[in-house]
CSV table of C-alpha atoms in Angstrom, one decimal:
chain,number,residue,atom,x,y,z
A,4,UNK,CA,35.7,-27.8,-163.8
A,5,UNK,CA,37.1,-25.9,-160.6
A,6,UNK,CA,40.3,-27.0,-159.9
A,7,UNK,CA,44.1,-25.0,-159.2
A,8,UNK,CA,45.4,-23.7,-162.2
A,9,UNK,CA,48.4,-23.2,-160.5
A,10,UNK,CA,49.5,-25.7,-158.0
A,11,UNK,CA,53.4,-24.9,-157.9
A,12,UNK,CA,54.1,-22.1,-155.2
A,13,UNK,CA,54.9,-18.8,-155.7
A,14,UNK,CA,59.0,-19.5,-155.6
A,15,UNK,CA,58.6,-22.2,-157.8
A,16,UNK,CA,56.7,-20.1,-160.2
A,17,UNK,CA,59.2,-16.9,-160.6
A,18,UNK,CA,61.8,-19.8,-160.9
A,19,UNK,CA,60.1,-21.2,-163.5
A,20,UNK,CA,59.9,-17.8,-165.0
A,21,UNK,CA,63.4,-16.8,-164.6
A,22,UNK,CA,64.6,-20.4,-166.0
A,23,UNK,CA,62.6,-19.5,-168.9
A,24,UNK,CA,63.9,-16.2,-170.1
A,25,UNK,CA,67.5,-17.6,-169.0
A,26,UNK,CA,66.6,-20.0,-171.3
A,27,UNK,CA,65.5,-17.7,-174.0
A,28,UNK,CA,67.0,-18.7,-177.4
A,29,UNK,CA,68.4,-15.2,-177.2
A,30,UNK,CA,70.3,-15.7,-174.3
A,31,UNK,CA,72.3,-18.6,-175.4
A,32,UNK,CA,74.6,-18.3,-178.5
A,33,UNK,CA,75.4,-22.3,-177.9
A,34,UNK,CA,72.8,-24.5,-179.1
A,35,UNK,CA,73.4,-28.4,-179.1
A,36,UNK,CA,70.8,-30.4,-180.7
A,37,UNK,CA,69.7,-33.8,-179.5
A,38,UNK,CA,71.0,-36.1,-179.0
A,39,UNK,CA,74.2,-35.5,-176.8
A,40,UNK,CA,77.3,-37.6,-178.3
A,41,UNK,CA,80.6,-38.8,-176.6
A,42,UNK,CA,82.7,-40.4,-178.6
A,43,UNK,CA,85.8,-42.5,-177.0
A,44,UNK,CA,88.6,-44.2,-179.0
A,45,UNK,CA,90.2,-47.5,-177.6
A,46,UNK,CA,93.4,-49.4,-179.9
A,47,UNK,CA,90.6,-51.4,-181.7
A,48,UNK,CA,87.3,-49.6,-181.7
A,49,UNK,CA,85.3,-46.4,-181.6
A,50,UNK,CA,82.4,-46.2,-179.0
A,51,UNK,CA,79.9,-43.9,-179.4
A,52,UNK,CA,77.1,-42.9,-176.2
A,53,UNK,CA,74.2,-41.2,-176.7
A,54,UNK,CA,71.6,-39.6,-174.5
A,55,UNK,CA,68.4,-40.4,-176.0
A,56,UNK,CA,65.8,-40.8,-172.9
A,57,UNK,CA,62.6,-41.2,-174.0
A,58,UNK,CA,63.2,-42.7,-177.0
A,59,UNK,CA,62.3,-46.2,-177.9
A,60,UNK,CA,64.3,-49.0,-179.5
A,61,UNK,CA,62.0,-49.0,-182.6
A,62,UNK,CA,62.1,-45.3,-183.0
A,63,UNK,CA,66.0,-45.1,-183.8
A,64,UNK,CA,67.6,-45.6,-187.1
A,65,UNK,CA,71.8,-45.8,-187.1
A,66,UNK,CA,73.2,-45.4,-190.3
A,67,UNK,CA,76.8,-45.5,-191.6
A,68,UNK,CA,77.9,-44.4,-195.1
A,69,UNK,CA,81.0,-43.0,-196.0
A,70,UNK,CA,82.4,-42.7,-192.7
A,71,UNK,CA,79.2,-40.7,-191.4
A,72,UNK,CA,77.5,-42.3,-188.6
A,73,UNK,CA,73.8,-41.0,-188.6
A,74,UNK,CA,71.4,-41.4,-185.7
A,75,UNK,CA,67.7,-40.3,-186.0
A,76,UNK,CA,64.0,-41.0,-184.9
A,77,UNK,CA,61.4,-39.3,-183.1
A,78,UNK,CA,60.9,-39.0,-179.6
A,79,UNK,CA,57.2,-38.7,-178.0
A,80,UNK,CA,56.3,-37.2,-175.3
A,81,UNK,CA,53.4,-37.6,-173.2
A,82,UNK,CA,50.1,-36.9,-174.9
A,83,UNK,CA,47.9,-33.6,-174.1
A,84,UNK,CA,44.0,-33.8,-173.9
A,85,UNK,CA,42.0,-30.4,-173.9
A,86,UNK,CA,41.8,-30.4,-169.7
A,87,UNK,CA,45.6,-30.3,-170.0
A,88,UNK,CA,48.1,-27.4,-169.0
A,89,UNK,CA,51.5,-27.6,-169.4
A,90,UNK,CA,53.1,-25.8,-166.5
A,91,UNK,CA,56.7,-26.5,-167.8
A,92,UNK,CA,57.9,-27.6,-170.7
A,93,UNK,CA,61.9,-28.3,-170.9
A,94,UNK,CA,62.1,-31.3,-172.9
A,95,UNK,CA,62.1,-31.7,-176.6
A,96,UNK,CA,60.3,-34.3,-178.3
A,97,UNK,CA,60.0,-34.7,-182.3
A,98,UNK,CA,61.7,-35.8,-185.3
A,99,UNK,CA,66.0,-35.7,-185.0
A,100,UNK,CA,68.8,-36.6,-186.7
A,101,UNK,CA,72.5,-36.3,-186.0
A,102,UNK,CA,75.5,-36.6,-187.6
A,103,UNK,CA,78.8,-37.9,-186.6
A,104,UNK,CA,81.8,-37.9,-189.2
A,105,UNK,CA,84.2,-41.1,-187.9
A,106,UNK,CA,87.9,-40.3,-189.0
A,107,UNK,CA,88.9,-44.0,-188.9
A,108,UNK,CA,88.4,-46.4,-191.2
A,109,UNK,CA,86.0,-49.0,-189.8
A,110,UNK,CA,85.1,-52.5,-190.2
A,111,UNK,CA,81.8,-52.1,-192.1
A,112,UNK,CA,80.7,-55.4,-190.5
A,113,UNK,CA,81.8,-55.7,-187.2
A,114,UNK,CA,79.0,-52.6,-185.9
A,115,UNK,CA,76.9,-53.4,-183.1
A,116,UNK,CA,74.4,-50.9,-181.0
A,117,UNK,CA,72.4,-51.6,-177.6
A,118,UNK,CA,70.2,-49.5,-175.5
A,119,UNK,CA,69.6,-49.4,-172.0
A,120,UNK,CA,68.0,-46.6,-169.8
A,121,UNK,CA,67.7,-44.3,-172.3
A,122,UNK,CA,71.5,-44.4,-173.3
A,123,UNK,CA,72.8,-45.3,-176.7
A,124,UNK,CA,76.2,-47.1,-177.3
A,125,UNK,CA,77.5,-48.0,-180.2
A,126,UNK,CA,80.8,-50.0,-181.1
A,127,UNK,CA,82.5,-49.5,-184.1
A,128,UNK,CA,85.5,-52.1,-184.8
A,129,UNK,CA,88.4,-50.5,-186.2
A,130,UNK,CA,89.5,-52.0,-189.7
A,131,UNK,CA,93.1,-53.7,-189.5
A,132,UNK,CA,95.2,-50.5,-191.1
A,133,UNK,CA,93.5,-48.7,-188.9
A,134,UNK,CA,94.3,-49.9,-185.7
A,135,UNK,CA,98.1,-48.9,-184.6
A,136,UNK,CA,100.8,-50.8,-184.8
A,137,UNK,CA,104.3,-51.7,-183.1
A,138,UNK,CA,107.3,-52.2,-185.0
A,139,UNK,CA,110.1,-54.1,-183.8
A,140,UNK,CA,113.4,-53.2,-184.4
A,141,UNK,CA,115.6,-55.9,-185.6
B,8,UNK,CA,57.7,-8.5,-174.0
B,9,UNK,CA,57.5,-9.0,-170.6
B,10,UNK,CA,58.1,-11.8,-168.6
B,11,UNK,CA,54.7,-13.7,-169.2
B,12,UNK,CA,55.1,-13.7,-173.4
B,13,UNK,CA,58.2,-15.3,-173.0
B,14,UNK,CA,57.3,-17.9,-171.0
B,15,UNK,CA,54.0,-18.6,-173.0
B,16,UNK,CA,56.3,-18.5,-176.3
B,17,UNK,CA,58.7,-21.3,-175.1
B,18,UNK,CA,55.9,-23.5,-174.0
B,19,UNK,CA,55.0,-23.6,-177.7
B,20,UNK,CA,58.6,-24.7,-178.7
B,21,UNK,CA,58.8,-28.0,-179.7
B,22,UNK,CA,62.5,-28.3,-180.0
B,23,UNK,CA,63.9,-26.6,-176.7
B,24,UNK,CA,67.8,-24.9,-176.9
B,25,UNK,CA,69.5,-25.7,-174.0
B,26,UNK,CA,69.3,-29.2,-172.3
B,27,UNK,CA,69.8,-30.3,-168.7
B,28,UNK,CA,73.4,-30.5,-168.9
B,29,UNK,CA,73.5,-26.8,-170.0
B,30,UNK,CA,72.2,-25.6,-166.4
B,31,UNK,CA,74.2,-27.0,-163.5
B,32,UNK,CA,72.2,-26.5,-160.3
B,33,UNK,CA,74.0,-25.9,-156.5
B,34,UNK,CA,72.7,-27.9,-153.7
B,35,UNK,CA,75.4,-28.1,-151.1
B,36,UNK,CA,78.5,-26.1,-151.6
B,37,UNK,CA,80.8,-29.0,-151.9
B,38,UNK,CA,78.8,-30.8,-154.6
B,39,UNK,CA,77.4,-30.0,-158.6
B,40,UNK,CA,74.3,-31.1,-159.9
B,41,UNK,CA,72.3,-31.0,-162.7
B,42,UNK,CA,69.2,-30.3,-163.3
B,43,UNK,CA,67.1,-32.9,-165.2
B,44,UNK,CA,64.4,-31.8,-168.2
B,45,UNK,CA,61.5,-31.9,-166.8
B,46,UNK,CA,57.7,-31.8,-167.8
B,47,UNK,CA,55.3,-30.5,-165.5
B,48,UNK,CA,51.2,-31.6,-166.8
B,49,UNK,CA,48.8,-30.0,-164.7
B,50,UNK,CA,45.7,-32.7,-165.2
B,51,UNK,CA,42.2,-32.7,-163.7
B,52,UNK,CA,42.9,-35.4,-161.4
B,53,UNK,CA,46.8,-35.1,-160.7
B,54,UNK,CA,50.0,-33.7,-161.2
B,55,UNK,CA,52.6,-35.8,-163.7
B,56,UNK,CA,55.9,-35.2,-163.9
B,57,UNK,CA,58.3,-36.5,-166.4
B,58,UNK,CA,61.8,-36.1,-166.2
B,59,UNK,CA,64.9,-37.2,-168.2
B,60,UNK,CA,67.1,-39.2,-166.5
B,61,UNK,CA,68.9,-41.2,-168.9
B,62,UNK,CA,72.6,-43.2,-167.9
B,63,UNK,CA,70.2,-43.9,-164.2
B,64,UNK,CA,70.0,-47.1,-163.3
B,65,UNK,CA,66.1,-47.3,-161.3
B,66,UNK,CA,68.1,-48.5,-157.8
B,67,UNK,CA,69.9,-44.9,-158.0
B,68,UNK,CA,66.7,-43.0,-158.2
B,69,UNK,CA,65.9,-41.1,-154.5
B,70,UNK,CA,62.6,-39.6,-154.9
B,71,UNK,CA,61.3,-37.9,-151.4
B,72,UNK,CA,58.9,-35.3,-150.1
B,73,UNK,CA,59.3,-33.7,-147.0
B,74,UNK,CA,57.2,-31.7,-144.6
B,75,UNK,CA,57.2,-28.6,-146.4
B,76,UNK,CA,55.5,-30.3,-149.2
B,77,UNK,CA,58.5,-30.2,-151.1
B,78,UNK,CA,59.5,-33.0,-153.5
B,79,UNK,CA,62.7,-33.9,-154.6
B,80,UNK,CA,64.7,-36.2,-156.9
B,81,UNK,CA,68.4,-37.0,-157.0
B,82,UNK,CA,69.9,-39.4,-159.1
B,83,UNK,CA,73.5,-41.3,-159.7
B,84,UNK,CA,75.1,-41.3,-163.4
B,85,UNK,CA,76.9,-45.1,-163.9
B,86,UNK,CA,78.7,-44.0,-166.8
B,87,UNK,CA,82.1,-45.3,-167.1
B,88,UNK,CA,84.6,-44.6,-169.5
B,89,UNK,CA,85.6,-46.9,-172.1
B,90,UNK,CA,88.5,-45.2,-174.0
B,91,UNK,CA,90.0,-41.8,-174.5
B,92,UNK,CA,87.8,-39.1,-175.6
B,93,UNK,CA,87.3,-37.4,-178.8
B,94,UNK,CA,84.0,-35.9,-178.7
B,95,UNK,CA,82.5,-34.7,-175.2
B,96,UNK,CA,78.7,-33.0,-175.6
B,97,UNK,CA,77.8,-34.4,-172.5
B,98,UNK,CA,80.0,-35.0,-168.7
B,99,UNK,CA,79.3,-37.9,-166.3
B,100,UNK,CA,77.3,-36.2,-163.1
B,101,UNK,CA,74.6,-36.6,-160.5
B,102,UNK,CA,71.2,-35.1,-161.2
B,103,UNK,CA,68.6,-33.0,-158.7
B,104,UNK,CA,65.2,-31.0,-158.5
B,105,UNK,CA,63.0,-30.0,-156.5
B,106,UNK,CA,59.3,-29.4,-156.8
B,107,UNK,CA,57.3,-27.2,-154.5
B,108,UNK,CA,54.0,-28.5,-153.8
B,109,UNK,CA,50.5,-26.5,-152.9
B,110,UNK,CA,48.7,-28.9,-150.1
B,111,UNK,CA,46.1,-29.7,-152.3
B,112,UNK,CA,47.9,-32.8,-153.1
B,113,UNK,CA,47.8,-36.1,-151.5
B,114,UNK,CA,51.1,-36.9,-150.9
B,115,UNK,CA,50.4,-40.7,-149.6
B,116,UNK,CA,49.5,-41.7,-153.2
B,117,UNK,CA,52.6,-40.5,-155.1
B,118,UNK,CA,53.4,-43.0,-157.7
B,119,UNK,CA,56.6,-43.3,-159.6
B,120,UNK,CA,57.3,-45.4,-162.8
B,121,UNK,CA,60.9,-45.1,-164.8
B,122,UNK,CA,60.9,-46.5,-168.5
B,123,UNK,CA,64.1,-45.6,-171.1
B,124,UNK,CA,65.5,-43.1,-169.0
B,125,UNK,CA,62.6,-41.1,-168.4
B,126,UNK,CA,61.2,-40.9,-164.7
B,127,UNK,CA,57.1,-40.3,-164.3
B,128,UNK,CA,56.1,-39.2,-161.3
B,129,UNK,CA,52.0,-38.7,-160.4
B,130,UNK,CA,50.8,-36.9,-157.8
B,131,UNK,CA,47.3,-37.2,-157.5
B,132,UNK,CA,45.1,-34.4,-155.7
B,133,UNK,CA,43.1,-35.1,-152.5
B,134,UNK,CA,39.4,-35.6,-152.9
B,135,UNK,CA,37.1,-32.8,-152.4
B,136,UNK,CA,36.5,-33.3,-148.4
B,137,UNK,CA,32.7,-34.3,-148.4
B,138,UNK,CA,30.2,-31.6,-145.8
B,139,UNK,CA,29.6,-33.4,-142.1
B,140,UNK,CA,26.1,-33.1,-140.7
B,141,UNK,CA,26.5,-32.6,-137.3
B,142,UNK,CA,23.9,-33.9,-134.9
B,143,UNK,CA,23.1,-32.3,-131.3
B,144,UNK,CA,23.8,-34.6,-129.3
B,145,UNK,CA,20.2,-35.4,-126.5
């Protein structure tokens, strides 16, 4: 079948090429894996966000034991059939799994996740001793 | 290994090192943006482009093609933040690429979907432009 194997231009083609070997796993001493975490700490909870676009509702597991919060799943991407070329390829799809130690102690039963647009949060309630306290002087 | 191998070699990765928030991309000199994982699939019929977009809300997504052929996304973050940090893999920020197009494209049927985070745009090509008989006119 005759049609363009290469329909970028020329620029975006040696761009393409230089983001690649920029991108070269020998280039970059940092890796981070996926998903991205921030994790904020209010008086009475820890939140935790999570990048996960992609990645459906039925394809994440959350898990907390011990004070480790584990997130994993798979994300898909979009599927290849043999008249397919992949010009660029920057996302990851597959199997992951992340861990996140939590330092306070939480209320096992007051966890609650929700996703929206490919973001992750989840609130963790901080158990009683955990959260601080004032003391008044008498 | 030139150029070419290492490009071929990290279309095969499954799992790619750096993400988009790794590679910050300058549009204007007063602003930083950054520059979304994108998938480029050369198909028979079209051009589809998925990028990751998540923490974008659809309204926020500017998707545009000028006369140069040239397409281009930007899109607004709504993160807030809900308590003091303790773990920061990924900052709040705006997202933007641009795609250079060959004219073999028909840029009046662009479609555009966006579904957990992840923006699919389709660019179809134009149809083969049938051969004209021309008549003589008496």
């Amino acid at each position: 079948m005759l049609y363009s194997m290469f329909p970028l231009t020329e620029v975006e083609r040696i761009h393409e090429n230089l983001d690649a070997l920029m991108n070269h796993s020998a280039f970059n001493a940092i890796h981070r894996s996926f998903p991205l975490l921030n994790v904020y700490e209010t008086a009475d909870q820890i939140i935790l966000r999570g990048e996960l676009p992609g990645v459906k509702r039925e394809d994440i597991s959350i898990d907390f034991k011990d004070g480790i919060l584990t997130i994993s799943g798979k994300k898909k991407s979009r599927e290849c059939t043999e008249d397919t070329m992949m010009l660029c390829k920057e996302r990851s799809d597959g199997p992951f799994e992340k861990s996140v130690k939590i330092s306070k102690k939480i209320n096992d039963s007051a966890i609650s996740a929700s996703l929206k647009d490919g973001v992750l949060t989840i609130l963790l309630s901080k158990a009683e001793e955990a959260r601080p306290k004032t003391i008044e002087i008498n | 290994m030139n150029l070419e191998d290492i490009q071929m070699s990290d279309n095969n990765l499954n799992q790619v090192n750096t993400t988009s928030r790794e590679r910050p991309s300058q549009v204007s000199t007063n602003e930083k943006f950054f520059s979304p994982d994108t998938d480029i699939y050369n198909e028979k019929e079209s051009l589809v482009i998925t990028m990751d977009l998540p923490g974008v809300e659809k309204g926020n997504i500017k998707i545009e093609i000028d006369e140069n052929n040239v397409l281009s996304v930007h899109a607004k973050t709504s993160y807030t933040k809900p308590g003091n940090p303790v773990l920061s893999e990924f900052e709040s920020g705006d997202y933007y690429r641009a795609i250079s197009l060959r004219d073999e494209f028909n840029r009046d049927a662009i479609k555009a979907q966006f579904e957990i985070g992840v923006l699919e745009i389709t660019i179809p090509r134009k149809e083969e432009v049938k051969p004209k008989k021309i008549e003589i006119s008496a």
